[in-house]
PDB file of C-alpha atoms in Angstrom:
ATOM      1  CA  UNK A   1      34.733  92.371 130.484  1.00 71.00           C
ATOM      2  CA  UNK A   2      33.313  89.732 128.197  1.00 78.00           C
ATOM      3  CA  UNK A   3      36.800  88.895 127.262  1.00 84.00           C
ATOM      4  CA  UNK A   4      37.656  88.299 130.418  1.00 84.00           C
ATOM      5  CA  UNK A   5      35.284  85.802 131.489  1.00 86.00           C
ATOM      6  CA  UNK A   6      36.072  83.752 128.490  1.00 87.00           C
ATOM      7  CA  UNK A   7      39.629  83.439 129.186  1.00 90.00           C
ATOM      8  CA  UNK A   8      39.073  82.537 132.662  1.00 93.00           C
ATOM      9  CA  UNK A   9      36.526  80.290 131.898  1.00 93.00           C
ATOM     10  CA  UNK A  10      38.623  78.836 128.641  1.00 90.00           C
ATOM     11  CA  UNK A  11      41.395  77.905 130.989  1.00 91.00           C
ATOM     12  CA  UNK A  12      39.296  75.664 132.922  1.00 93.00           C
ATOM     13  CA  UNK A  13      38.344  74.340 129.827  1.00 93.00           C
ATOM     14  CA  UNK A  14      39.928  70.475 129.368  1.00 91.00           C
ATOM     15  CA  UNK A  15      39.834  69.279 125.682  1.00 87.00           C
ATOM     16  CA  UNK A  16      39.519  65.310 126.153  1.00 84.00           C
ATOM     17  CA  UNK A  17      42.414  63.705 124.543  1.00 84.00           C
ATOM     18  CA  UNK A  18      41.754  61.150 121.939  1.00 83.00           C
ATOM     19  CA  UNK A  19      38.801  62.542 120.545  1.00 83.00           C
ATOM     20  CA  UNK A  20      38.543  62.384 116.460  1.00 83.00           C
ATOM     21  CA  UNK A  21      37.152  65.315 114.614  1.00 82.00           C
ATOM     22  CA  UNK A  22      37.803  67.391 118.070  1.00 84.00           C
ATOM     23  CA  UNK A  23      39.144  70.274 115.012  1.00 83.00           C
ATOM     24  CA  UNK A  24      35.738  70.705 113.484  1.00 87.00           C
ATOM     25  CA  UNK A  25      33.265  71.189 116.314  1.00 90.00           C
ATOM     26  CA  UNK A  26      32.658  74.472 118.650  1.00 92.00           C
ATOM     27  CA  UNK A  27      30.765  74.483 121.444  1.00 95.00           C
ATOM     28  CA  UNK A  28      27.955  78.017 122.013  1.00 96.00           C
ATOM     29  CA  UNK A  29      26.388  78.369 125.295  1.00 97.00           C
ATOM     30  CA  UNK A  30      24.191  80.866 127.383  1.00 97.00           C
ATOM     31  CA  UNK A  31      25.516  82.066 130.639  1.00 97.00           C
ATOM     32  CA  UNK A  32      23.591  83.325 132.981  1.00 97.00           C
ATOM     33  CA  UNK A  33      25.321  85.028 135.805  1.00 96.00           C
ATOM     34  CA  UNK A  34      24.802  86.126 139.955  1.00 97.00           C
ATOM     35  CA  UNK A  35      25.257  89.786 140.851  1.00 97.00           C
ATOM     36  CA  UNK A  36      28.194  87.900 143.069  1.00 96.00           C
ATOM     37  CA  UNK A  37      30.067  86.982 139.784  1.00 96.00           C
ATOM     38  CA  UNK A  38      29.180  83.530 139.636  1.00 97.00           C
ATOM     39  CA  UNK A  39      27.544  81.469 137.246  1.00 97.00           C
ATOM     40  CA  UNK A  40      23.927  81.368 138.229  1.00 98.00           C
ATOM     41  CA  UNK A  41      23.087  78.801 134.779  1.00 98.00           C
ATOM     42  CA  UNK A  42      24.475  77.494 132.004  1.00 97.00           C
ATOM     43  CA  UNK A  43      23.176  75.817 128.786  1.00 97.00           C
ATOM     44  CA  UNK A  44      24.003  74.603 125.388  1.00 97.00           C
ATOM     45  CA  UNK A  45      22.648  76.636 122.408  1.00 95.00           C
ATOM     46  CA  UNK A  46      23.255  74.242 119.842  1.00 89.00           C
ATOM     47  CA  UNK A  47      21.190  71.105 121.324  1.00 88.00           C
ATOM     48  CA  UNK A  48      20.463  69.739 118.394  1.00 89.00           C
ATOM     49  CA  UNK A  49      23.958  68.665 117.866  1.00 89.00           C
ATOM     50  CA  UNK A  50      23.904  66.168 121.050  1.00 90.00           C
ATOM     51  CA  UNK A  51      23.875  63.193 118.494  1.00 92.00           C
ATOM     52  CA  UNK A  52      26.839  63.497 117.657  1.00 92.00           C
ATOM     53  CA  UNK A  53      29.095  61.595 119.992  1.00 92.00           C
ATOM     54  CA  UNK A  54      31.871  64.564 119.445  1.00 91.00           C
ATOM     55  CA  UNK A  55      29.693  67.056 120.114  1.00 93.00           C
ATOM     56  CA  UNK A  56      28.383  65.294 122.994  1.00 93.00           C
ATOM     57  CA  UNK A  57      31.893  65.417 124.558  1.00 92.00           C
ATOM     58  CA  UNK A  58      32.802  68.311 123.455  1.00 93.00           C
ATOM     59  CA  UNK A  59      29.662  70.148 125.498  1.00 95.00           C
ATOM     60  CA  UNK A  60      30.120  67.975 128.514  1.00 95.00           C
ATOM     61  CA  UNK A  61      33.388  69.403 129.284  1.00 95.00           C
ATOM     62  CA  UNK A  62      32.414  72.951 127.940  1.00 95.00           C
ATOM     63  CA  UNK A  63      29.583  72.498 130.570  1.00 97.00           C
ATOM     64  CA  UNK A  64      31.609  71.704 133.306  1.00 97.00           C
ATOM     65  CA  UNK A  65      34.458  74.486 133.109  1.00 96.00           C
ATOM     66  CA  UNK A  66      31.684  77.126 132.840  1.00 97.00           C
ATOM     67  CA  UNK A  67      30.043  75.219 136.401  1.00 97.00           C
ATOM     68  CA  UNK A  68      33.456  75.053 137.832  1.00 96.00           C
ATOM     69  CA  UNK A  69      32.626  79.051 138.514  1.00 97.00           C
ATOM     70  CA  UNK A  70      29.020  78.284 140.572  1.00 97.00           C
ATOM     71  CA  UNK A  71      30.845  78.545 143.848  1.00 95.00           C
ATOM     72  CA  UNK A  72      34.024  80.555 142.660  1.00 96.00           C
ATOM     73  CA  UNK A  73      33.443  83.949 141.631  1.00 96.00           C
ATOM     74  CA  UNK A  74      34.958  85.158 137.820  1.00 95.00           C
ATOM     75  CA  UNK A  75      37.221  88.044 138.237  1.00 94.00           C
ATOM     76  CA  UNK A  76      34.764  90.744 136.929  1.00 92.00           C
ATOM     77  CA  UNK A  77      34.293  94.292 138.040  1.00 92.00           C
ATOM     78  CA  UNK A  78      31.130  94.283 140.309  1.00 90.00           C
ATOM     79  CA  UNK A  79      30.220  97.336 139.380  1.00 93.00           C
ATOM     80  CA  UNK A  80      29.632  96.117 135.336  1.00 93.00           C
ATOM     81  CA  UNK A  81      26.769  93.596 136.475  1.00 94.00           C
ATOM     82  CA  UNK A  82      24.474  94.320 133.499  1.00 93.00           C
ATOM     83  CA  UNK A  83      27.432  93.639 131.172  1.00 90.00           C
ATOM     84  CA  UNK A  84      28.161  90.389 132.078  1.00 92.00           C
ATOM     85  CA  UNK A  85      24.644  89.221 133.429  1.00 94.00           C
ATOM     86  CA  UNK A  86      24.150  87.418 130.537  1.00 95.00           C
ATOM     87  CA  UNK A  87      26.561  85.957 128.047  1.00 93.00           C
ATOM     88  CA  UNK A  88      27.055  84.130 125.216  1.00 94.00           C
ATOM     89  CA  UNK A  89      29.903  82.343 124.952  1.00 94.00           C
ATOM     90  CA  UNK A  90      31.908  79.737 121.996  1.00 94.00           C
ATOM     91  CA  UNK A  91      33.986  77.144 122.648  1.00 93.00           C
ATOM     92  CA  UNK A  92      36.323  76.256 120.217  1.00 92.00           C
ATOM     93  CA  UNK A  93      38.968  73.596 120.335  1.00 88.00           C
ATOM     94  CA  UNK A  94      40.794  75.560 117.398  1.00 86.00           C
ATOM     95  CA  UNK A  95      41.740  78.657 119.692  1.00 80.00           C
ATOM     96  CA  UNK A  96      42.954  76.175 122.287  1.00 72.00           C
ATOM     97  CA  UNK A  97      45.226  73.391 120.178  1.00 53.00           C
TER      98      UNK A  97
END
Protein backbone atom coordinates (compact mmCIF):
# COMPACT_ATOMS: atom_id res chain seq x y z
CA UNK A 1 0.00 0.00 0.00
CA UNK A 2 2.81 2.34 0.89
CA UNK A 3 4.14 1.79 -2.52
CA UNK A 4 1.31 2.80 -3.94
CA UNK A 5 0.80 6.10 -2.57
CA UNK A 6 4.27 7.04 -3.50
CA UNK A 7 3.90 6.36 -7.06
CA UNK A 8 0.76 8.17 -7.27
CA UNK A 9 1.93 10.87 -5.41
CA UNK A 10 5.58 10.78 -7.37
CA UNK A 11 3.73 11.31 -10.59
CA UNK A 12 2.33 14.48 -9.52
CA UNK A 13 5.61 15.28 -8.58
CA UNK A 14 7.16 18.23 -11.14
CA UNK A 15 11.02 18.50 -10.89
CA UNK A 16 11.59 22.36 -11.81
CA UNK A 17 13.74 22.54 -14.80
CA UNK A 18 16.88 24.50 -14.56
CA UNK A 19 17.68 23.83 -11.17
CA UNK A 20 21.64 23.11 -10.40
CA UNK A 21 22.56 20.42 -7.98
CA UNK A 22 18.73 19.11 -8.46
CA UNK A 23 20.99 15.32 -8.47
CA UNK A 24 22.14 15.65 -4.91
CA UNK A 25 19.14 16.65 -2.82
CA UNK A 26 15.99 14.37 -1.61
CA UNK A 27 13.19 15.60 -0.20
CA UNK A 28 11.54 13.38 3.41
CA UNK A 29 8.19 14.31 4.54
CA UNK A 30 5.39 13.20 7.06
CA UNK A 31 2.02 12.43 5.70
CA UNK A 32 -0.68 12.43 7.57
CA UNK A 33 -3.75 10.97 6.03
CA UNK A 34 -8.06 11.09 6.27
CA UNK A 35 -9.86 7.79 6.78
CA UNK A 36 -11.33 9.11 3.15
CA UNK A 37 -7.81 8.60 1.56
CA UNK A 38 -6.81 12.02 1.41
CA UNK A 39 -4.06 13.87 2.69
CA UNK A 40 -5.20 15.34 5.95
CA UNK A 41 -1.25 17.17 6.48
CA UNK A 42 1.85 17.28 5.17
CA UNK A 43 5.31 18.49 6.35
CA UNK A 44 8.95 18.55 5.69
CA UNK A 45 11.21 16.42 7.97
CA UNK A 46 14.35 17.84 7.06
CA UNK A 47 13.62 21.72 7.89
CA UNK A 48 16.76 22.52 8.59
CA UNK A 49 17.76 22.28 5.04
CA UNK A 50 15.35 25.33 3.92
CA UNK A 51 18.60 27.48 3.44
CA UNK A 52 19.50 26.07 0.84
CA UNK A 53 17.89 27.65 -2.18
CA UNK A 54 17.79 23.91 -3.86
CA UNK A 55 16.36 22.46 -1.17
CA UNK A 56 13.98 25.17 -0.84
CA UNK A 57 12.65 24.31 -4.34
CA UNK A 58 13.00 21.10 -4.21
CA UNK A 59 10.36 20.88 -0.98
CA UNK A 60 8.06 23.44 -2.47
CA UNK A 61 7.14 21.27 -5.25
CA UNK A 62 7.44 18.00 -3.11
CA UNK A 63 4.85 19.93 -0.93
CA UNK A 64 2.55 20.65 -3.45
CA UNK A 65 2.18 17.14 -5.31
CA UNK A 66 1.57 15.53 -1.88
CA UNK A 67 -1.45 18.63 -1.38
CA UNK A 68 -2.58 18.04 -4.85
CA UNK A 69 -4.34 14.78 -3.00
CA UNK A 70 -6.34 17.11 -0.09
CA UNK A 71 -9.45 17.05 -2.20
CA UNK A 72 -8.65 13.92 -4.46
CA UNK A 73 -8.59 10.74 -2.78
CA UNK A 74 -5.15 8.27 -3.33
CA UNK A 75 -6.17 4.99 -4.69
CA UNK A 76 -5.77 2.98 -1.40
CA UNK A 77 -7.81 0.13 -0.07
CA UNK A 78 -10.18 1.67 2.61
CA UNK A 79 -10.14 -1.07 4.49
CA UNK A 80 -5.96 -0.70 5.25
CA UNK A 81 -6.57 2.79 7.07
CA UNK A 82 -4.03 2.16 9.86
CA UNK A 83 -1.43 1.31 7.19
CA UNK A 84 -1.40 4.28 5.42
CA UNK A 85 -2.60 6.78 8.22
CA UNK A 86 0.63 7.92 8.57
CA UNK A 87 3.55 7.92 6.20
CA UNK A 88 6.79 8.79 5.60
CA UNK A 89 7.68 9.47 2.42
CA UNK A 90 11.34 10.54 0.17
CA UNK A 91 11.52 12.42 -2.64
CA UNK A 92 14.23 11.93 -4.78
CA UNK A 93 14.98 13.56 -8.07
CA UNK A 94 17.40 10.50 -8.82
CA UNK A 95 14.43 7.88 -9.13
CA UNK A 96 12.65 10.38 -11.37
CA UNK A 97 15.56 11.73 -14.04
Amino acid sequence: ELDRVRKQIEVAWRLPAGVKGIHEISIKVRISMNPDRTVRSVSLLNKNLLHDPTYQILAETALKAVNEFRYKPLLLPPNKYKVWKEITMEFDPRNIL
